[in-house]
Coordinates of C-alpha atoms in Angstrom, one line a residue:
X1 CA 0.0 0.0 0.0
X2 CA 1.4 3.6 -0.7
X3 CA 0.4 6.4 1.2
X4 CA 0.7 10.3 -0.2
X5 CA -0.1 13.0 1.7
X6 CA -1.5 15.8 0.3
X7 CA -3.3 19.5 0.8
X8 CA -6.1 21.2 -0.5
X9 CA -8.0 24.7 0.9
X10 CA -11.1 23.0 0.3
X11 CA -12.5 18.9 -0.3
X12 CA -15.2 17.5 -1.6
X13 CA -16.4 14.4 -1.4
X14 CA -19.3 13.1 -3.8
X15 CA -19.1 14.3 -7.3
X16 CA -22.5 14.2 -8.1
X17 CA -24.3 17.5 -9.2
X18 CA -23.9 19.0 -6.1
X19 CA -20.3 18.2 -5.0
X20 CA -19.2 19.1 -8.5
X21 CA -20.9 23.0 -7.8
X22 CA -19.5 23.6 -4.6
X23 CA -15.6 22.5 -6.5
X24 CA -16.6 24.7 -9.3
X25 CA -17.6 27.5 -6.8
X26 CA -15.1 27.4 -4.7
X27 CA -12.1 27.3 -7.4
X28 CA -13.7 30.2 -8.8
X29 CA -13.5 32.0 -5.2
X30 CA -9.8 31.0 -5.7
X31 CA -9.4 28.3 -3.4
X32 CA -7.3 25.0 -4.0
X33 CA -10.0 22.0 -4.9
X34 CA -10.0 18.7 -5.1
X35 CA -13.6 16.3 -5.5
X36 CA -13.2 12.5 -4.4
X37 CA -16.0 10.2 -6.5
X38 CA -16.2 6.1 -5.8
X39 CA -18.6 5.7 -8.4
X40 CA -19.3 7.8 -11.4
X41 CA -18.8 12.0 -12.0
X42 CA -22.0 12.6 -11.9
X43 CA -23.3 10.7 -10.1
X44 CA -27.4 9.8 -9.3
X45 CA -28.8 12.2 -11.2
X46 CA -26.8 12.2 -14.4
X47 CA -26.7 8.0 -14.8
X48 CA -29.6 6.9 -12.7
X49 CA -32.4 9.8 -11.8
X50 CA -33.1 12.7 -13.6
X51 CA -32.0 12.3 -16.8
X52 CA -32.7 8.6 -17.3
X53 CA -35.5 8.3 -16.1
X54 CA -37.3 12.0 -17.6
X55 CA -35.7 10.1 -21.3
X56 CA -38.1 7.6 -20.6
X57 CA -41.0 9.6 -19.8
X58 CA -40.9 11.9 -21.9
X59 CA -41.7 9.8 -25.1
X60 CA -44.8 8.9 -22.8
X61 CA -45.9 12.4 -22.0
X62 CA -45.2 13.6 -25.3
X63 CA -47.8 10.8 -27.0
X64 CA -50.0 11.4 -24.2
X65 CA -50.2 15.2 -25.5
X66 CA -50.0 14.5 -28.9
X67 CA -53.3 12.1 -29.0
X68 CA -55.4 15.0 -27.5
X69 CA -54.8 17.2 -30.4
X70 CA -56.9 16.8 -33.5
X71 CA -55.4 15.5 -36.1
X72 CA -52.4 14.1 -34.2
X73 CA -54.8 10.9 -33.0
X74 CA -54.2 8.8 -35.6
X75 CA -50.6 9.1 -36.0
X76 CA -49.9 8.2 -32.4
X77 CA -52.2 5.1 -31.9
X78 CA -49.5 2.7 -32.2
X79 CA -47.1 1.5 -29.3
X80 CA -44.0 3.7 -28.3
X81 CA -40.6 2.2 -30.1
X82 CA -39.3 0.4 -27.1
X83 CA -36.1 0.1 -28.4
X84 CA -35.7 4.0 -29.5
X85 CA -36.9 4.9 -26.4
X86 CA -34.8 2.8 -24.4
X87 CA -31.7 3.5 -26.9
X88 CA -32.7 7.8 -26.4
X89 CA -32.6 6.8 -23.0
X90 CA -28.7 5.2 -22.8
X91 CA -27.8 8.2 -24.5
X92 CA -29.2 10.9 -22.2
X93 CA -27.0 8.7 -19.9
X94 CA -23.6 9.1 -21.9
X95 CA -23.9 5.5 -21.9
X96 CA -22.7 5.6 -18.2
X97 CA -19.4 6.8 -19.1
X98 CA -18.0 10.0 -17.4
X99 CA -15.5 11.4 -19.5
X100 CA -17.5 14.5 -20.3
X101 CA -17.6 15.1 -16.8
X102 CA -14.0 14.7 -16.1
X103 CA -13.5 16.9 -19.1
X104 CA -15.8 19.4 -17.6
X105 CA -13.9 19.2 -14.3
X106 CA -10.5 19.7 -15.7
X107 CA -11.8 23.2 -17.6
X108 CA -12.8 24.5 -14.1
X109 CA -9.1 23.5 -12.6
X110 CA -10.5 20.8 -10.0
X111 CA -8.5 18.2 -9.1
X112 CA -10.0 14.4 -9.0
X113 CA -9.7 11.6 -6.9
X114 CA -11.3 8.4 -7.8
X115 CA -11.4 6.2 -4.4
X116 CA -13.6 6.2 -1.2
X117 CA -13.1 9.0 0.9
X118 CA -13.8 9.3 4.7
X119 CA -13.5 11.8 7.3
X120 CA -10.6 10.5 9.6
X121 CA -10.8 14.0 11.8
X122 CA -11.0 17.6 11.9
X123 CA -10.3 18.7 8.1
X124 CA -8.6 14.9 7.2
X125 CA -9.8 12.5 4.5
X126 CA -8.2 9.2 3.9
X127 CA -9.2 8.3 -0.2
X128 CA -8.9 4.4 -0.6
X129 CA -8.1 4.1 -4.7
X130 CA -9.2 1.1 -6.6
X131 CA -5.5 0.5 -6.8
X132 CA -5.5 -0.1 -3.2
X133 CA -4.1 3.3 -2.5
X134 CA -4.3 5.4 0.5
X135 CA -4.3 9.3 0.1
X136 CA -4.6 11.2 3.2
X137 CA -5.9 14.9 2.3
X138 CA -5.8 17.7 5.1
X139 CA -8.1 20.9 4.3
X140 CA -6.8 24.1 5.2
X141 CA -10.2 25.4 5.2
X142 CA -13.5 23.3 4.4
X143 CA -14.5 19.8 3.9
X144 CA -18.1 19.2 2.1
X145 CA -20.0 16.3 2.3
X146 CA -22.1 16.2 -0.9
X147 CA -22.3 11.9 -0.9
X148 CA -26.5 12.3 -1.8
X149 CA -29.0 9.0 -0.7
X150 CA -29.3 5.5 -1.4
X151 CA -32.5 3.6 -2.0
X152 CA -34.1 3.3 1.6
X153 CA -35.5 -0.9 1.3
X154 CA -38.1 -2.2 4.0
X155 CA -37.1 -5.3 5.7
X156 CA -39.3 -7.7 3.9
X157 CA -38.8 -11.5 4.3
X158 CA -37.4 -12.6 1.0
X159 CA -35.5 -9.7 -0.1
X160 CA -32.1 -11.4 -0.4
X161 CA -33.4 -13.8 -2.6
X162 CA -35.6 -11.7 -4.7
X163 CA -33.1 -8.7 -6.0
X164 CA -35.6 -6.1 -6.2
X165 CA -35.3 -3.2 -8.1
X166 CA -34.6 0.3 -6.9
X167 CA -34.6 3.4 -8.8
X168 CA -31.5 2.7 -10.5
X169 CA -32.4 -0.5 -11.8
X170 CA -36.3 1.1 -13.0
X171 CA -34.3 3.7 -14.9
X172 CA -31.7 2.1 -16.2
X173 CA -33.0 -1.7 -17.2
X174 CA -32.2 -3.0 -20.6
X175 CA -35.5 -5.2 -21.4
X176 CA -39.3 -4.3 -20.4
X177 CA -40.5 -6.7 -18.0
X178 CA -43.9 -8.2 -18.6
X179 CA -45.3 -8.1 -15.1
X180 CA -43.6 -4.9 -12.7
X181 CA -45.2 -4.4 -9.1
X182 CA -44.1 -1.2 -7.5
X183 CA -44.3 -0.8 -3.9
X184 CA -44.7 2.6 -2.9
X185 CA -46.8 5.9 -4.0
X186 CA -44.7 9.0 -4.1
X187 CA -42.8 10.1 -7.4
X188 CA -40.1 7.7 -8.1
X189 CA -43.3 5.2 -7.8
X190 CA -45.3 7.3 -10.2
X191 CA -43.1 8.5 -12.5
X192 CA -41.7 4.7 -13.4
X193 CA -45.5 3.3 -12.9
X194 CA -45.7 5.8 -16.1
X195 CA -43.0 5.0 -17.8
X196 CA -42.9 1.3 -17.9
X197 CA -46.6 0.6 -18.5
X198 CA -46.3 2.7 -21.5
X199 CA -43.5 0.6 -22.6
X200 CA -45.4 -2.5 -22.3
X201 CA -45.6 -3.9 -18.7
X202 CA -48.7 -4.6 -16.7
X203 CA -47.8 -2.2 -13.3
X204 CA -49.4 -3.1 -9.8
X205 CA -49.1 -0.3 -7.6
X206 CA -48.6 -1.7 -4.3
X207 CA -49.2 1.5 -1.9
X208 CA -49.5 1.8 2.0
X209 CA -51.2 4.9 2.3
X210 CA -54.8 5.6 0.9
X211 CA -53.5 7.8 -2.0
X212 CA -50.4 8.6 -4.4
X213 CA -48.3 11.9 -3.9
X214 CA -49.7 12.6 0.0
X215 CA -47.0 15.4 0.5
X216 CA -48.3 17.7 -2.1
X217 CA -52.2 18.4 -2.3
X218 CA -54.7 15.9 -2.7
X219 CA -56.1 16.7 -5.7
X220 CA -52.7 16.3 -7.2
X221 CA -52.8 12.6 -6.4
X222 CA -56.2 12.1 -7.0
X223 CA -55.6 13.2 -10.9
X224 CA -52.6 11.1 -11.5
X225 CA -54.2 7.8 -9.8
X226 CA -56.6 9.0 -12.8
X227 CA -54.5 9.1 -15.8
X228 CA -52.6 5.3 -14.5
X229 CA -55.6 3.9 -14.2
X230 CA -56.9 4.8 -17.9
X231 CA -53.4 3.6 -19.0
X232 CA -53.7 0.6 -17.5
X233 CA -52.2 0.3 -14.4
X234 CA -53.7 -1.6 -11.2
X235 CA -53.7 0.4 -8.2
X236 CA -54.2 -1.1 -4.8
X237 CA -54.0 1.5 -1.9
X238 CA -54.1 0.3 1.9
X239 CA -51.7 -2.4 0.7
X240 CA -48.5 -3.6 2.5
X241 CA -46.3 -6.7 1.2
X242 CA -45.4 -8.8 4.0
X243 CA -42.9 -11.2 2.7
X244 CA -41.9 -12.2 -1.3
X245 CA -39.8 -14.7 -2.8
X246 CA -38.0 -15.7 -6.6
X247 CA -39.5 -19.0 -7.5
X248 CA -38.9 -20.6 -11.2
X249 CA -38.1 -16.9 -12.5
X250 CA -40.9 -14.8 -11.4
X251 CA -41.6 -12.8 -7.9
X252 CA -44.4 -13.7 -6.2
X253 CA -45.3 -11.4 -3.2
X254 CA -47.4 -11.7 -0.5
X255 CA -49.5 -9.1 0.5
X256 CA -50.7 -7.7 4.5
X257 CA -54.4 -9.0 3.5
X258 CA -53.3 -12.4 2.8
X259 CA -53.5 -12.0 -1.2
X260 CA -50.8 -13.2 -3.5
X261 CA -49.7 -11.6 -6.7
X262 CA -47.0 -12.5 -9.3
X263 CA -44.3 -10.8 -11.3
X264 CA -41.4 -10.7 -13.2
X265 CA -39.8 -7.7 -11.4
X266 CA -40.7 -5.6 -7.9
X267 CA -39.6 -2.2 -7.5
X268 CA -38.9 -0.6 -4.2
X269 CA -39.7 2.8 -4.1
X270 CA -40.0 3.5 -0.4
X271 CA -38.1 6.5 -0.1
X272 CA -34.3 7.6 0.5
X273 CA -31.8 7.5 3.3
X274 CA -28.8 9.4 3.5
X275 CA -25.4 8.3 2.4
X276 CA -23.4 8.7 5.2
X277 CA -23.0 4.9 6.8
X278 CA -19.4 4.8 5.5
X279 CA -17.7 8.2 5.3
X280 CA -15.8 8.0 8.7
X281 CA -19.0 10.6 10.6
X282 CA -17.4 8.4 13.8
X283 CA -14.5 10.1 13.4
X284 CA -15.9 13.9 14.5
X285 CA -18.6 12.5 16.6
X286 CA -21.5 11.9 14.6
X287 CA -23.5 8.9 14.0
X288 CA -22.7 7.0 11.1
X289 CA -26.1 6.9 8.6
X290 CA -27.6 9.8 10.1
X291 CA -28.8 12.9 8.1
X292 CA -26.4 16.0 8.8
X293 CA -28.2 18.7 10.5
X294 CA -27.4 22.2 8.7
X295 CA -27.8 26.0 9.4
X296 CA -28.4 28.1 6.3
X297 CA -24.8 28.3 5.1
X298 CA -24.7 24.8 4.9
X299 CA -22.1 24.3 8.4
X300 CA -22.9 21.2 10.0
X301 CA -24.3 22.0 13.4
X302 CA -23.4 18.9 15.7
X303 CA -19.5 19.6 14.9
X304 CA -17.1 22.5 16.5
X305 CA -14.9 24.9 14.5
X306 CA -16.9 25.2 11.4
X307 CA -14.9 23.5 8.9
X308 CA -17.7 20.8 8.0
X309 CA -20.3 21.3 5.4
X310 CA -23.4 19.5 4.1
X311 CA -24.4 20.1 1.0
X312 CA -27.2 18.4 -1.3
X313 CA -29.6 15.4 -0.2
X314 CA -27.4 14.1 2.4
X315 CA -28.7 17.4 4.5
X316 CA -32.7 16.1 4.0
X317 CA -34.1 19.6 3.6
X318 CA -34.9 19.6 0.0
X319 CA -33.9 16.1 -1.7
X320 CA -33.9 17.3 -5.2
X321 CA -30.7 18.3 -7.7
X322 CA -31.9 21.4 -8.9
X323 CA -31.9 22.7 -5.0
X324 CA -28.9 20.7 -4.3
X325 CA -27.3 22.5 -6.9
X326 CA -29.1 26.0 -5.5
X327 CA -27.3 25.2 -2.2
X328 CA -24.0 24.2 -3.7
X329 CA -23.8 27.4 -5.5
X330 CA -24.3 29.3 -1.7
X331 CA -22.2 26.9 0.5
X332 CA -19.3 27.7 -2.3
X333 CA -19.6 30.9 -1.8
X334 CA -19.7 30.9 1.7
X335 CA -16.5 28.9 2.0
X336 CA -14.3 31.2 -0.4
X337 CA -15.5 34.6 1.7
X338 CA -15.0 32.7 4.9
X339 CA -11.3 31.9 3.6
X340 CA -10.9 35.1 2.8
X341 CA -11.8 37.1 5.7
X342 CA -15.2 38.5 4.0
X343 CA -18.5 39.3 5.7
X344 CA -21.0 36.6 5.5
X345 CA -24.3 37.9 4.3
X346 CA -26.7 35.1 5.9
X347 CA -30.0 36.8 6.7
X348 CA -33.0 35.6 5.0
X349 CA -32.9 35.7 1.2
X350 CA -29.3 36.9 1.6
X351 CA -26.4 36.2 -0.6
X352 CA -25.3 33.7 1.9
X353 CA -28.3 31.9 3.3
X354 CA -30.2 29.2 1.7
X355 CA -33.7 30.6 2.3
X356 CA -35.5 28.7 -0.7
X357 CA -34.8 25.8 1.2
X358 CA -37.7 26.5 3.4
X359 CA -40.0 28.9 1.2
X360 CA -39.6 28.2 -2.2
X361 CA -38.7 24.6 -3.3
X362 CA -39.9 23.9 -7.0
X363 CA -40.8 20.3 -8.0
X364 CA -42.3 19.1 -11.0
X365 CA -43.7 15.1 -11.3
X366 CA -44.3 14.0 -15.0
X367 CA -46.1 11.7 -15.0
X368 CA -49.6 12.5 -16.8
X369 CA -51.1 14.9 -16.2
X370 CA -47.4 16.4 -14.7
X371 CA -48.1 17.8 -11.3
X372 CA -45.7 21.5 -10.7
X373 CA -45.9 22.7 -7.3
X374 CA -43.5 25.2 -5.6
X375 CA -43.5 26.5 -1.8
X376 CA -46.2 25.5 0.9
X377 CA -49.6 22.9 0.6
X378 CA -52.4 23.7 2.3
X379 CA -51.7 21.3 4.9
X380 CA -48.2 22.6 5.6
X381 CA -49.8 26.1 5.5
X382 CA -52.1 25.7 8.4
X383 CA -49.6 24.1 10.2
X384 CA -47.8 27.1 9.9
X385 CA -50.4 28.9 11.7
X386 CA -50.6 32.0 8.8
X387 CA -53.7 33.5 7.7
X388 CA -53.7 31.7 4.6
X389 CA -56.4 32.1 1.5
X390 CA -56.5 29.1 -0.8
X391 CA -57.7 30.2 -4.0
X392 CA -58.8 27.3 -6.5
X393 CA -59.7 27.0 -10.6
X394 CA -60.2 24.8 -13.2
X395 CA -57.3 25.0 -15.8
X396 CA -59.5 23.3 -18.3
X397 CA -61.4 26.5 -18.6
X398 CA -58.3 28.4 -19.3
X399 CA -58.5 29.2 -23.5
X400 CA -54.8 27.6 -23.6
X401 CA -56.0 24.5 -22.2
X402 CA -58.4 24.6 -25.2
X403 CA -55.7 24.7 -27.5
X404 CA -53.5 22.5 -25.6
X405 CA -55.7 19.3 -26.5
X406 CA -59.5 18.1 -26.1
X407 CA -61.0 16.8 -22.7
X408 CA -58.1 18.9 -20.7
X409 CA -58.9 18.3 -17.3
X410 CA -56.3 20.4 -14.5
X411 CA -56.6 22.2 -11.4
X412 CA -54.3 25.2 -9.9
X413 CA -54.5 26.9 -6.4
X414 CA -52.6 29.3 -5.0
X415 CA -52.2 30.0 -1.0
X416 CA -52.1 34.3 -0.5
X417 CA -50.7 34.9 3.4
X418 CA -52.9 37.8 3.3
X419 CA -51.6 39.1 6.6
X420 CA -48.8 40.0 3.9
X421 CA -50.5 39.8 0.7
X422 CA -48.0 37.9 -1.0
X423 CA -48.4 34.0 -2.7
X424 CA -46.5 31.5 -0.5
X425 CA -47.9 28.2 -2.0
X426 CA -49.0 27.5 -6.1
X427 CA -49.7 23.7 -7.2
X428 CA -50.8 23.3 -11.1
X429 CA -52.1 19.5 -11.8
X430 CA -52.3 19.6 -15.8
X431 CA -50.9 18.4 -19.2
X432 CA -47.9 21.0 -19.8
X433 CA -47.7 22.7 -16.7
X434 CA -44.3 22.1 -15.6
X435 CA -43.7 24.6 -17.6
X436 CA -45.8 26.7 -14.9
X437 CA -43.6 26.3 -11.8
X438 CA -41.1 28.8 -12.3
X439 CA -43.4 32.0 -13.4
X440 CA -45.2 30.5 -9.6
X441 CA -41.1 30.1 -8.0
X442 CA -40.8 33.4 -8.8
X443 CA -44.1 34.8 -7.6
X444 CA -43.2 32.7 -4.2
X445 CA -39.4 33.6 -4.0
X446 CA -39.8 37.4 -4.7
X447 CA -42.8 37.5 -2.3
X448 CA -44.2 39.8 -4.9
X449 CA -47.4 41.6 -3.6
X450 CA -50.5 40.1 -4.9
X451 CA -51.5 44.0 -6.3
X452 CA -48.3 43.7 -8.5
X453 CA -48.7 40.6 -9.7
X454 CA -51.9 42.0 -11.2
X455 CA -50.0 44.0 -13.5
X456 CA -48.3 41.0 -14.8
X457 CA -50.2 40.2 -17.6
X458 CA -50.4 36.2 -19.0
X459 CA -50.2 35.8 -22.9
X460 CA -53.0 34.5 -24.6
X461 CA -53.6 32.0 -25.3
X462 CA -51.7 30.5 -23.1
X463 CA -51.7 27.9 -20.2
X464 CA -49.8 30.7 -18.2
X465 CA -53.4 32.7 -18.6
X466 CA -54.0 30.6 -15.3
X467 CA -52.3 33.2 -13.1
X468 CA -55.1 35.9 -14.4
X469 CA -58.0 33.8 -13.4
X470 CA -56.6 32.9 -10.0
X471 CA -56.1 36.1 -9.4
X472 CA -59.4 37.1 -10.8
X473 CA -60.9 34.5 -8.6
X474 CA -59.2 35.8 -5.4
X475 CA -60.2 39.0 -6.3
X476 CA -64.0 38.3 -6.4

């Protein structure tokens, strides 16, 4: 084994979106950067989340769409091209090779590490190579930890011998099985429940609670348990599986009311935990597996001196890459004007301060119809205590829904605080609308006054004409 010893202002390890921002950000604050990555540059996102799996919906989306339009019918009848879609798909995925994400990373002067990294104390990682290598790194300034989640898999009798799927095998398998149960009912569930009975399986939706998408608002859920039901797929809420097995090729589960059902593949989508069981959190006094607790510059609470960060999922205060990325842009930042001396600017909204984290978090689900949200529910808003108004339409009776396609059905609402007169909450449940959340993001994040945002006037005809009739609604 060789040892090197080496020093950096600032390390990073995970090179997923997020890890490979707060590098970028903080060599362009001019501090010394290196990134450590086990697996891919990349990482979930890039090769196993985002992109594969919005390459396979949106063929799905898109027919969806297209067979509402007159004239377009016809010409979409037929099945999706499996093969193009799964081939489109491998591509959007670089064909899990990296090296335009090493290429990227040596433009932006960021030195690489391939190996396992783990804290092994205050500002030391030890980076185990494939070679069987050890690096030890020191920081003068800042580690981050930016290692993301890992599928989080019930203990259900059976699982060893059943290799079920998580999300990176639904979005990256090579052959469309005939028969797919998905356990679960938030949006990795929906979004491959979508994909994959468009492609030609028969999906049971296995789901513990009494409805799909309960964080966001129920209407939401109700319209998407809607549109995979017309395309086919069985939904069985109120459902647990208590134990499955792999008998002569196929699954066959066993569910809490006694019932049995078979299939070729079972996909666990039953949420995330963080990936922290192995990156040496012993070492400073923290609890390996545990989420790291945060303040709003990204400094990991539970340890002295300030030198740790969390950044991205492994924080759990907004698990998805676009506000991973958000926070990786702020937490490099904060690290190069710490390092220099600088002031910190960390009250709300602040150049310094992650405040979308907890007021203005966009998220769209495509599944169809796509579901756009941004900011509080309903439920989360009376929780909150506010004076809160919930103004409701139809989007179907918007004149760009006409256009959009025959028999649109949608819903919006938006939540006014009107103590302040300002929108804190929008969800939009409709064909097209994920084009919506950002005009609403920027509604939320600007906390522009409702009187204002009168004088912002939607084109027509457009879907976007939404914000004049809620407004127009609210207004009486």
């Amino acid at each position: 084994m060789n040892e090197t010893t080496r020093t950096y202002d600032v390390i990073v390890i995970g090179a997923g979106p997020v890890g490979e921002n707060v590098a970028e950000r903080a060599r362009a604050a001019g501090l010394s950067t290196v990134i450590i990555e086990r697996d891919l540059l990349g990482g979930e996102c890039s090769f196993w989340a985002c992109d594969p799996s919005k390459a396979l919906l949106r063929p799905v989306v898109a027919r969806a769409d297209a067979r509402r339009v007159p004239g377009l019918g016809q010409a979409v009848a037929g099945p999706l091209d499996v093969e193009a879609v799964l081939a489109h798909r491998d591509k959007m995925s670089s064909y899990w090779k990296d090296e335009d994400q090493v290429d990227w990373l040596d433009s932006v002067s960021v030195d690489l590490i391939r190996g396992h990294g783990r804290l092994t104390g205050p500002k030391q990682v030890a980076v185990q190579t494939p070679e069987g290598d050890t690096i030890a790194l020191t920081a003068r300034h800042a580690v981050a930890v930016s290692t993301g989640t890992r599928a989080a898999l019930p203990p259900i009798p059976g699982f060893d011998t059943v290799r079920p799927w998580t999300s990176r095998e639904a979005t990256s398998a090579d052959k469309v099985p005939g028969r797919l149960a998905v356990v679960g009912g938030g949006v990795v569930a929906v979004e491959m429940a979508t994909a994959w009975q468009a492609l030609g399986s028969q999906v049971t939706m296995l789901v513990l609670e009494n409805g799909l998408l309960e964080r966001m608002e129920p209407f939401a859920g109700e319209l998407v348990t809607d549109g995979l039901r017309e395309a086919g797929v069985d939904i069985r809420f109120n459902t647990s599986v208590t134990s499955m097995a792999r008998e002569d090729g196929e699954v066959r589960i066993t569910l809490s009311d006694g019932g049995q059902l078979a299939a070729d593949e079972i996909l666990l989508a039953t949420g995330r935990a963080p990936q922290t069981r192995d990156v040496g959190l012993e070492s400073v006094g923290l609890t390996p597996g545990d989420w790291l607790t945060v303040d709003d510059t990204f400094r990991v609470t539970d340890v002295d001196g300030g030198w740790l960060y969390a950044v991205g999922d492994v924080n759990r205060r907004a698990l998805m890459t676009h506000q991973g990325k958000y926070q990786a842009r702020i937490a490099g930042a904060v690290i190069g004007a710490r390092a220099k001396g600088e002031p910190i600017d960390d009250a709300p909204w602040g150049a310094h301060a992650a405040t979308a984290d907890h007021s203005a978090v966009p998220q769209v689900v495509f599944t169809t119809p796509e579901i756009a949200s941004v900011g509080l529910t309903s439920r989360e808003a009376e929780h909150s205590g506010r004076s809160i108004k919930i103004v409701d339409y139809d989007l179907a009776h918007v004149a760009g829904a006409h256009q959009y396609g025959e028999d649109y059905r949608g819903r919006a609402r938006m939540l006014i605080d009107t103590d302040r007169n300002t929108v804190v909450g929008v969800t939009f449940a409709g064909p097209g609308v994920g084009e919506l959340v950002h005009s609403a993001t920027i509604a939320v994040a600007g906390e522009v006054p409702i009187d204002r945002l009168w004088h912002a006037v939607p084109a027509f005809p457009t879907l976007g004409e939404v914000w004049l009739r809620l407004l127009e609604t609210h207004r009486g």
